[in-house]
PDB file of C-alpha atoms in Angstrom:
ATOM      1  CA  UNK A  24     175.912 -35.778   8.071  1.00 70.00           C
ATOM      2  CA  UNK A  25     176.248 -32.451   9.198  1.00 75.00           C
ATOM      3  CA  UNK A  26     174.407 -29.716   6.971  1.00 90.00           C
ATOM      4  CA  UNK A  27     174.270 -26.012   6.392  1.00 94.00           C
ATOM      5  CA  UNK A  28     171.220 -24.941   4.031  1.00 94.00           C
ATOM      6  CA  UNK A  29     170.600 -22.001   1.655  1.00 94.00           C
ATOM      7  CA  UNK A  30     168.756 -20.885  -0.924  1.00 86.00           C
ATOM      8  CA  UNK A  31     171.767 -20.366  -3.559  1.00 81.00           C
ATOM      9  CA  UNK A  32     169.447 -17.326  -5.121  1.00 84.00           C
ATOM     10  CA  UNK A  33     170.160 -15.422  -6.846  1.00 91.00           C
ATOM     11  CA  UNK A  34     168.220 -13.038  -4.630  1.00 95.00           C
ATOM     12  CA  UNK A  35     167.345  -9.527  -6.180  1.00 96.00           C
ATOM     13  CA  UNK A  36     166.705  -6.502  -4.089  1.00 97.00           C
ATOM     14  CA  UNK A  37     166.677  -3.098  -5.176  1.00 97.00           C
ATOM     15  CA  UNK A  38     169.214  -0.523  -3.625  1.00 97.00           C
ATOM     16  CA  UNK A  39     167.772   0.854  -0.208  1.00 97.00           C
ATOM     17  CA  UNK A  40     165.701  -2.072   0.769  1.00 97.00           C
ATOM     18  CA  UNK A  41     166.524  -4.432   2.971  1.00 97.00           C
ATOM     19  CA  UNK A  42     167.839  -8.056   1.827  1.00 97.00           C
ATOM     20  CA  UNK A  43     166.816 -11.044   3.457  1.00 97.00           C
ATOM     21  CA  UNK A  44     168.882 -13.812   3.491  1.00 97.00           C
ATOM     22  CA  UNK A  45     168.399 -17.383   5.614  1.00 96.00           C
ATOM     23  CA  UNK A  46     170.210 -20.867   6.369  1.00 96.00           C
ATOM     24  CA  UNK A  47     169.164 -23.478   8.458  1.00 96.00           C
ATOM     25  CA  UNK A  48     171.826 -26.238   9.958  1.00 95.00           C
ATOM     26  CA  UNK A  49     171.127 -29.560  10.859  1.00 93.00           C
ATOM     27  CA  UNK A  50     173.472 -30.638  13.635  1.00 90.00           C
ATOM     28  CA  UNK A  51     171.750 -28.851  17.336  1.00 90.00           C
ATOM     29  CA  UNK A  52     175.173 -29.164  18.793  1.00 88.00           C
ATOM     30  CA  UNK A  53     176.418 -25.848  16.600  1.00 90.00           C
ATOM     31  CA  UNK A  54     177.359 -23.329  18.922  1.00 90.00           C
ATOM     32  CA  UNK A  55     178.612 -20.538  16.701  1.00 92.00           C
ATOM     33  CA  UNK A  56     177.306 -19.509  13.378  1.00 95.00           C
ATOM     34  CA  UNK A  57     178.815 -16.992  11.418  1.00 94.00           C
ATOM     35  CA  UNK A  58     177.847 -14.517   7.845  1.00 96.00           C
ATOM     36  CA  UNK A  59     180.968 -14.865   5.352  1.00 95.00           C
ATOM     37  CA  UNK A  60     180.842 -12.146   2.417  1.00 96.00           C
ATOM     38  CA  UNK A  61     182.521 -13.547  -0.777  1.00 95.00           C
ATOM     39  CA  UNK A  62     182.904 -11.759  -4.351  1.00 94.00           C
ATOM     40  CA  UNK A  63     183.729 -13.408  -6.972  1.00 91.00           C
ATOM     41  CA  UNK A  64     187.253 -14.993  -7.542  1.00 89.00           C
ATOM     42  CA  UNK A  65     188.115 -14.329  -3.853  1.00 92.00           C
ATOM     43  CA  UNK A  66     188.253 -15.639  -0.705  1.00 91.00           C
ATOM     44  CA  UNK A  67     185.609 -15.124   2.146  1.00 92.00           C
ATOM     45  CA  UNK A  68     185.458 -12.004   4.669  1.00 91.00           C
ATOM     46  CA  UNK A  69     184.137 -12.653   7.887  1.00 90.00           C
ATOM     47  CA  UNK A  70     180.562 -10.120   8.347  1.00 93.00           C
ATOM     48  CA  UNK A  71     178.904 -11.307  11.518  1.00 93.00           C
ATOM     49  CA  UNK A  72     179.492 -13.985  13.910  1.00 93.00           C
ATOM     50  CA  UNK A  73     176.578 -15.094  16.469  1.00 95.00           C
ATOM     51  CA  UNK A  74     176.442 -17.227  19.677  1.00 92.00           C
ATOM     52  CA  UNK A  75     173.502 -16.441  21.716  1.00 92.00           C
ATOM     53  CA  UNK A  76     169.922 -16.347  20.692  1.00 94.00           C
ATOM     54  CA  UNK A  77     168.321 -13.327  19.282  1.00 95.00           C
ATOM     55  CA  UNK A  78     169.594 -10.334  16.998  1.00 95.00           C
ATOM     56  CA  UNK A  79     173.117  -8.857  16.765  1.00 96.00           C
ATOM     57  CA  UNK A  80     173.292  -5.558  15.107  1.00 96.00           C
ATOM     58  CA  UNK A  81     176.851  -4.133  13.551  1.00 95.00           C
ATOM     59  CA  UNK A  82     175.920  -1.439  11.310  1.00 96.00           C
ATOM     60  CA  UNK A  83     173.356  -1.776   8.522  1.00 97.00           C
ATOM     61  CA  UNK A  84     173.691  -5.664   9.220  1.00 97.00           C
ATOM     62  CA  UNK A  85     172.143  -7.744  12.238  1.00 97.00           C
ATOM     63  CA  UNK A  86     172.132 -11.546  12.308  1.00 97.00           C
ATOM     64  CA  UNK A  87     169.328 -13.246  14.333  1.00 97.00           C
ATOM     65  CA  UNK A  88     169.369 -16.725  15.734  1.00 97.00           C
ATOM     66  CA  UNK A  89     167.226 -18.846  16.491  1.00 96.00           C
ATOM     67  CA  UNK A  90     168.272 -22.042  17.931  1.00 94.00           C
ATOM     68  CA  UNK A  91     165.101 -23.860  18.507  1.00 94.00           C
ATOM     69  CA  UNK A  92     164.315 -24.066  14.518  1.00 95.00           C
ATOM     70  CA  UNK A  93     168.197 -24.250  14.294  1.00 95.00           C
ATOM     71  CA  UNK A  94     167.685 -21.070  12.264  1.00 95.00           C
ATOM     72  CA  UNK A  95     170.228 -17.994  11.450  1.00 97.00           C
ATOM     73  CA  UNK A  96     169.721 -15.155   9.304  1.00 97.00           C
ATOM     74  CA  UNK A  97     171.012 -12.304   8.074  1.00 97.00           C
ATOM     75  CA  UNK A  98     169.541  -8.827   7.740  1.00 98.00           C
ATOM     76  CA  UNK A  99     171.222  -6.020   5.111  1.00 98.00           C
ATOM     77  CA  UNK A 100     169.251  -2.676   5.643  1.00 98.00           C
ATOM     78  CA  UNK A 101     170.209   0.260   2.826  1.00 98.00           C
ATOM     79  CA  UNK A 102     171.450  -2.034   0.425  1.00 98.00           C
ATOM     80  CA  UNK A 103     174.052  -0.732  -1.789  1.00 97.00           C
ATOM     81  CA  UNK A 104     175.037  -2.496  -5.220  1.00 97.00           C
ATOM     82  CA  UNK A 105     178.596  -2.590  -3.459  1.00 96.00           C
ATOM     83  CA  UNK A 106     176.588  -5.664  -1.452  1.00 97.00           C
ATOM     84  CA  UNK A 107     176.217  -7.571  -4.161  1.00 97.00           C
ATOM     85  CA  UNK A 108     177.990 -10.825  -3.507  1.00 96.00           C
ATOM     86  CA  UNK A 109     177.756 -14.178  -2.368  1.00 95.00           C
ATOM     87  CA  UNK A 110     176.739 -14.587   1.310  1.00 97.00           C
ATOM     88  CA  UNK A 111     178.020 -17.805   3.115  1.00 96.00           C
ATOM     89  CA  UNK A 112     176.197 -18.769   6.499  1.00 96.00           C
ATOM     90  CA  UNK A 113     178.953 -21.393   8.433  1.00 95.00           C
ATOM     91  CA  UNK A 114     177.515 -23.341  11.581  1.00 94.00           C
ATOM     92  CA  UNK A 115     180.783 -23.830  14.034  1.00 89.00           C
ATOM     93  CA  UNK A 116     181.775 -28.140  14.445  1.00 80.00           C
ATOM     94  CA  UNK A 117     184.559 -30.021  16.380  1.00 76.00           C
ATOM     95  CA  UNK A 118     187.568 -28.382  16.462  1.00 72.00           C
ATOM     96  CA  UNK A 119     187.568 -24.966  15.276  1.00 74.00           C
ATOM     97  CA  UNK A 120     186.152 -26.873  11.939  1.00 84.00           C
ATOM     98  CA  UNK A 121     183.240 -24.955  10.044  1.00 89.00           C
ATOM     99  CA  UNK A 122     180.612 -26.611   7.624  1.00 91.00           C
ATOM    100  CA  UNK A 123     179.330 -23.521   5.002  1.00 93.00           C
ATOM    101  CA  UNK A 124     176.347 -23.666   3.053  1.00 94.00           C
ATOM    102  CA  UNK A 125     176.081 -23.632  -0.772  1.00 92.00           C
ATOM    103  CA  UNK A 126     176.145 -19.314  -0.177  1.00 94.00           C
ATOM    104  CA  UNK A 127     173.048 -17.216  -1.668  1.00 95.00           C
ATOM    105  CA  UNK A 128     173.631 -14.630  -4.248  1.00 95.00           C
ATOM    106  CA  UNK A 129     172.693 -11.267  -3.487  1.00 96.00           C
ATOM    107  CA  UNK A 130     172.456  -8.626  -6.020  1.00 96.00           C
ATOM    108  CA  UNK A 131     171.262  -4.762  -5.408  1.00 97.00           C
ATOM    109  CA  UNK A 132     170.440  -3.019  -8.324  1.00 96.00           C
ATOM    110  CA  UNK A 133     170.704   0.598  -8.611  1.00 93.00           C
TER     111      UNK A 133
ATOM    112  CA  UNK B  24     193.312  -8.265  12.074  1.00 62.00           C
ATOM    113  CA  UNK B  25     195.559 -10.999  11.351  1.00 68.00           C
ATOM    114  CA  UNK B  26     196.659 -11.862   8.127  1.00 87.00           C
ATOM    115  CA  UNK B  27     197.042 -14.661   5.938  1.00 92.00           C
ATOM    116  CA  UNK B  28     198.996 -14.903   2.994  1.00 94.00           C
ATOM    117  CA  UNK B  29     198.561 -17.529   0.522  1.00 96.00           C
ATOM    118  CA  UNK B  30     200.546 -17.766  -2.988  1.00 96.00           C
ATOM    119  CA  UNK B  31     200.148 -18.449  -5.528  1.00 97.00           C
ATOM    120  CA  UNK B  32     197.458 -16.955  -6.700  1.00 95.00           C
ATOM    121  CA  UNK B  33     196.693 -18.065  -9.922  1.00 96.00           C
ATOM    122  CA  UNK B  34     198.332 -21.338 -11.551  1.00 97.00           C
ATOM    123  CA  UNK B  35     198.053 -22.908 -14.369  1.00 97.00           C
ATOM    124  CA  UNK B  36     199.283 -26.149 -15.124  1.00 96.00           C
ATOM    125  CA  UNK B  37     199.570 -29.591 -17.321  1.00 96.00           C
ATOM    126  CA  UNK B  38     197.718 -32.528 -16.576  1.00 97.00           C
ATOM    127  CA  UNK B  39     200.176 -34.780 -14.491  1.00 96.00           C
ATOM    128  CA  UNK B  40     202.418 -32.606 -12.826  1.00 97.00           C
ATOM    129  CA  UNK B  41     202.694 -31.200  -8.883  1.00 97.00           C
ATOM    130  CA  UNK B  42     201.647 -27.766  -7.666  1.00 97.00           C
ATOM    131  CA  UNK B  43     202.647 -26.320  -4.464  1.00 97.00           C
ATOM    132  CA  UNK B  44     200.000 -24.001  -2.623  1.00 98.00           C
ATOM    133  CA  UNK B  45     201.893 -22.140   0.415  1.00 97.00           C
ATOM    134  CA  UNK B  46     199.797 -20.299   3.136  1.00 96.00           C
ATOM    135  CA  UNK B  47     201.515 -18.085   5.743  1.00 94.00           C
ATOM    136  CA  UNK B  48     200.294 -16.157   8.891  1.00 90.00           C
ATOM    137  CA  UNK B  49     201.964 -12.854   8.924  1.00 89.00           C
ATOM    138  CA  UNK B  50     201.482 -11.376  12.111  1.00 83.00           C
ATOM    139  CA  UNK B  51     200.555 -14.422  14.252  1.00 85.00           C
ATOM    140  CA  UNK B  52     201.430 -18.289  15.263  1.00 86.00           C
ATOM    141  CA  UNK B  53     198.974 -20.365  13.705  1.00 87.00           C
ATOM    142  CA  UNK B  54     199.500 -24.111  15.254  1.00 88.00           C
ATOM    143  CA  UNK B  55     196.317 -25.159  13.149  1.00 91.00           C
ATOM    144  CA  UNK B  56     195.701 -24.485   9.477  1.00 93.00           C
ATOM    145  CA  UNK B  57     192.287 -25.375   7.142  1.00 94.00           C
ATOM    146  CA  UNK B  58     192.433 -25.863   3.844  1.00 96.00           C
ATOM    147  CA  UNK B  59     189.573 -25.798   1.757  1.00 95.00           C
ATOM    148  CA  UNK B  60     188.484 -26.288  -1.610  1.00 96.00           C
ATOM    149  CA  UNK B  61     185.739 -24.449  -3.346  1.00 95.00           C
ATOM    150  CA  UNK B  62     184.004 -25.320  -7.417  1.00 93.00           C
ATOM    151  CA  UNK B  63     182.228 -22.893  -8.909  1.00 88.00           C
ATOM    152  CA  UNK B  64     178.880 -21.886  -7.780  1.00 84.00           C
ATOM    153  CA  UNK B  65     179.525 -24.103  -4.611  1.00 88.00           C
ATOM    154  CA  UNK B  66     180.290 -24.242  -0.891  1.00 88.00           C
ATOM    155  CA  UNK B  67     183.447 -24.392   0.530  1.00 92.00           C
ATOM    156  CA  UNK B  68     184.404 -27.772   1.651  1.00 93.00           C
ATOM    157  CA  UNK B  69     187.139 -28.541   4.116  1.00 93.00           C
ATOM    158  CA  UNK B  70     189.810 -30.956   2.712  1.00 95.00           C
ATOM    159  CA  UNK B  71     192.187 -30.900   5.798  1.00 95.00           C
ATOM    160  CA  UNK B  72     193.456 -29.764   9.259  1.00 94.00           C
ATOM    161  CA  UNK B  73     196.901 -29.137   9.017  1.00 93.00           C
ATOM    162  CA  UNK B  74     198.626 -29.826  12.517  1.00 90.00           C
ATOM    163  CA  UNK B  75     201.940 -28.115  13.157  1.00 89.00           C
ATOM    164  CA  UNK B  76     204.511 -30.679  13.679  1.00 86.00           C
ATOM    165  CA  UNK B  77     202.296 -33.844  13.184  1.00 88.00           C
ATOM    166  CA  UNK B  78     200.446 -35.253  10.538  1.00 90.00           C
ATOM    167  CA  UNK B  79     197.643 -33.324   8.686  1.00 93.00           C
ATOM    168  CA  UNK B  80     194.040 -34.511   9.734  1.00 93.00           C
ATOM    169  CA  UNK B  81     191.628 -35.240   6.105  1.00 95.00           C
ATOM    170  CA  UNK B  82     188.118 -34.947   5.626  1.00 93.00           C
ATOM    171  CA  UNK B  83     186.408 -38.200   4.032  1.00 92.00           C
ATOM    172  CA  UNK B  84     186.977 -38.904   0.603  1.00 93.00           C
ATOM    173  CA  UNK B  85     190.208 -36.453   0.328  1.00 95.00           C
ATOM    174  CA  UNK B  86     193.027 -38.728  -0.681  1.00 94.00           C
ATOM    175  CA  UNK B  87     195.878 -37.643   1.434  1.00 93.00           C
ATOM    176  CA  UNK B  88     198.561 -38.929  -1.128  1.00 94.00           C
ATOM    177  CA  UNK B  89     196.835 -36.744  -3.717  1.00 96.00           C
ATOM    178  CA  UNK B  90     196.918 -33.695  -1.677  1.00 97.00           C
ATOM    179  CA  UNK B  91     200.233 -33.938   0.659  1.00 96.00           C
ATOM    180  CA  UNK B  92     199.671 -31.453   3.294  1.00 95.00           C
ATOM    181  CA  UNK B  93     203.214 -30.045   5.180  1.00 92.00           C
ATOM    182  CA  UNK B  94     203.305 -27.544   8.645  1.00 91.00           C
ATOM    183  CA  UNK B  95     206.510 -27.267   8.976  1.00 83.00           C
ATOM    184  CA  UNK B  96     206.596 -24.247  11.595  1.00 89.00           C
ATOM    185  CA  UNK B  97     204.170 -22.216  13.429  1.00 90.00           C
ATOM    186  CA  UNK B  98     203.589 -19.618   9.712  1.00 91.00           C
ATOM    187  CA  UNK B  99     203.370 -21.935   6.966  1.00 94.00           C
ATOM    188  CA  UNK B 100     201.816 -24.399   5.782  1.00 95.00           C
ATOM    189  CA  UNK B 101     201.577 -26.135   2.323  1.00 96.00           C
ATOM    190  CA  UNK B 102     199.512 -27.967  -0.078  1.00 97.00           C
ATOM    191  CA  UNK B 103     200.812 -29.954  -2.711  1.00 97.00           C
ATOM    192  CA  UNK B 104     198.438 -31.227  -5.535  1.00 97.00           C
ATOM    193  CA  UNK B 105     200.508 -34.251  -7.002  1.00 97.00           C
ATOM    194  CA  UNK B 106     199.972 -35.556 -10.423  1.00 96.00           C
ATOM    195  CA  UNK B 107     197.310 -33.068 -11.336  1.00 96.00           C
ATOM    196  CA  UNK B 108     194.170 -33.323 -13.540  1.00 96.00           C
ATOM    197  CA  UNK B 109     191.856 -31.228 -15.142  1.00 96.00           C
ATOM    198  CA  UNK B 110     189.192 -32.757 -12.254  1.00 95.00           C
ATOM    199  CA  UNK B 111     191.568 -30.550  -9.641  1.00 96.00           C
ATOM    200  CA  UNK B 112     190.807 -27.356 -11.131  1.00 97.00           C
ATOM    201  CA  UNK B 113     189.368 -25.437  -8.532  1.00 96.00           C
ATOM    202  CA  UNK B 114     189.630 -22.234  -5.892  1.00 96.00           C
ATOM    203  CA  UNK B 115     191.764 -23.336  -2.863  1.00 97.00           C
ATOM    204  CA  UNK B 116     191.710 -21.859   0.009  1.00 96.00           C
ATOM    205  CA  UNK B 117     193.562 -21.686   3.289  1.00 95.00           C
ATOM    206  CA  UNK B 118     192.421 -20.339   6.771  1.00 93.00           C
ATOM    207  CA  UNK B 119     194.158 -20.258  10.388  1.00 90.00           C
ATOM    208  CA  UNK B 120     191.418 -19.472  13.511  1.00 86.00           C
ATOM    209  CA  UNK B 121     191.775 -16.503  15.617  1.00 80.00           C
ATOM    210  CA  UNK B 122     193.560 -17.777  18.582  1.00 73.00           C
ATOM    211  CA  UNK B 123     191.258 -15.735  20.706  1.00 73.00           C
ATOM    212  CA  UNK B 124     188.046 -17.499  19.139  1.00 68.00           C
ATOM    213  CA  UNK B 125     189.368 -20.322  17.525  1.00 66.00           C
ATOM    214  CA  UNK B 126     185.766 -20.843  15.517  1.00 70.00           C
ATOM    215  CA  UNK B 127     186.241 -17.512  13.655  1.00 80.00           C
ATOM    216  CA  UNK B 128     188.859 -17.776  10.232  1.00 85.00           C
ATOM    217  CA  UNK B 129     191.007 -15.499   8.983  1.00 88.00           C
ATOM    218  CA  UNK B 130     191.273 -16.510   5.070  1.00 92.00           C
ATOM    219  CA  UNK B 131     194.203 -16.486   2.743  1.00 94.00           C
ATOM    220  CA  UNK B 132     193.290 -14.825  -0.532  1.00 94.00           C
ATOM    221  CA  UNK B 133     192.959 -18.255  -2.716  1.00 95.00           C
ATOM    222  CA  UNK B 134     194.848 -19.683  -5.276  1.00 97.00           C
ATOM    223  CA  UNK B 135     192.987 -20.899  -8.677  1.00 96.00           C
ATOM    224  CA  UNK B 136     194.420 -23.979 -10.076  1.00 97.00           C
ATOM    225  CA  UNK B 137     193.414 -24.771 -13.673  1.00 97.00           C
ATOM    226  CA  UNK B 138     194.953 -27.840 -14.411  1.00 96.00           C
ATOM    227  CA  UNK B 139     194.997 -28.520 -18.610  1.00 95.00           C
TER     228      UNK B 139
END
């Protein structure tokens, strides 16, 4: 069965440092992988999407992949309590189809 | 970027009767539709593909008379939870792919169903 991995947290970080947060995915034929933020009671908003090996950078987030140890992170630099959320990592399937991880809590305090 | 609406939001409901989930895309055709479902503290997990003008496509272990899935036209597509139970309470979701990158979703905002 295909699998998307996280540590559900909840992972602490004060505000201005920079939160860490990982998945790993189980099926090697993933293609896309993509960083969903969700707050509570709503639906998920689309933060970075990755293809290729190596880091993407949008602002104070970059993703890095690493498709050998079928690896994807995501980096949050300055956090802000306004980050504080749930962070989904999705690994791209068969038809347009994503499998999400459990999500990891994040929370920045002031 | 494109928009999905999904309604209702919030429902409520007795054990035993049908809700009816609708999930529109405002500014674009959407030929495919996800829906998801989503407990608390947990991942999202696809239930179904809905197919525009054919039959909807179910993930293992989703009963598809439980959860009758319609796509009527190219904008909207519905989920109806029939004879509800307390067990269905949960956050569902809808989502269409970008037809540019058909991997990345645009979401609908969720509907909670609390079934009594």
């Amino acid at each position: 069965q295909k699998e998307v991995e996280q540590n559900s947290g909840p992972l602490s970080v004060p505000e201005g440092a920079i939160a860490s947060l990982n998945c790993t995915y189980s099926d090697r034929g993933s293609q896309s992988f993509f960083w969903y933020r969700q707050y509570s009671g709503k639906s998920p908003e689309l933060i970075m999407f990755i293809y290729s090996n190596g880091d993407k950078e949008d602002g104070r987030f970059t993703a890095q992949l690493n498709k050998a140890s079928q690896y994807v992170s995501l980096l949050i630099r300055d956090s802000q309590p306004s980050d504080s959320a749930t962070y989904l990592c999705a690994a791209g399937g068969e038809g347009g189809k994503l499998i999400f991880g459990q999500g990891t809590e994040l929370s920045v305090k002031p | 970027g494109a928009v999905v609406s999904q309604h209702p939001s919030r429902v409520i409901c007795k054990s035993g009767t049908s809700v009816k989930i609708e999930c529109r895309s405002l500014d674009f055709q959407a030929t495919t539709m996800f829906w998801y479902r989503q407990f608390p503290k947990q991942s999202l997990m696809l239930m179904a593909t809905s197919n525009e003008g054919s039959k909807a496509t179910y993930e293992q272990g989703v009963e598809k008379d439980k959860f009758l899935i319609n796509h009527a036209s190219l904008t909207l597509s519905t989920l109806t939870v029939t004879s509800a139970h307390p067990e269905d309470s949960s956050f569902y979701i809808c989502s269409a792919p970008d037809r540019q990158a058909n991997e990345k979703l645009f979401f609908g905002s969720g509907t909670q169903l609390s079934v009594l």
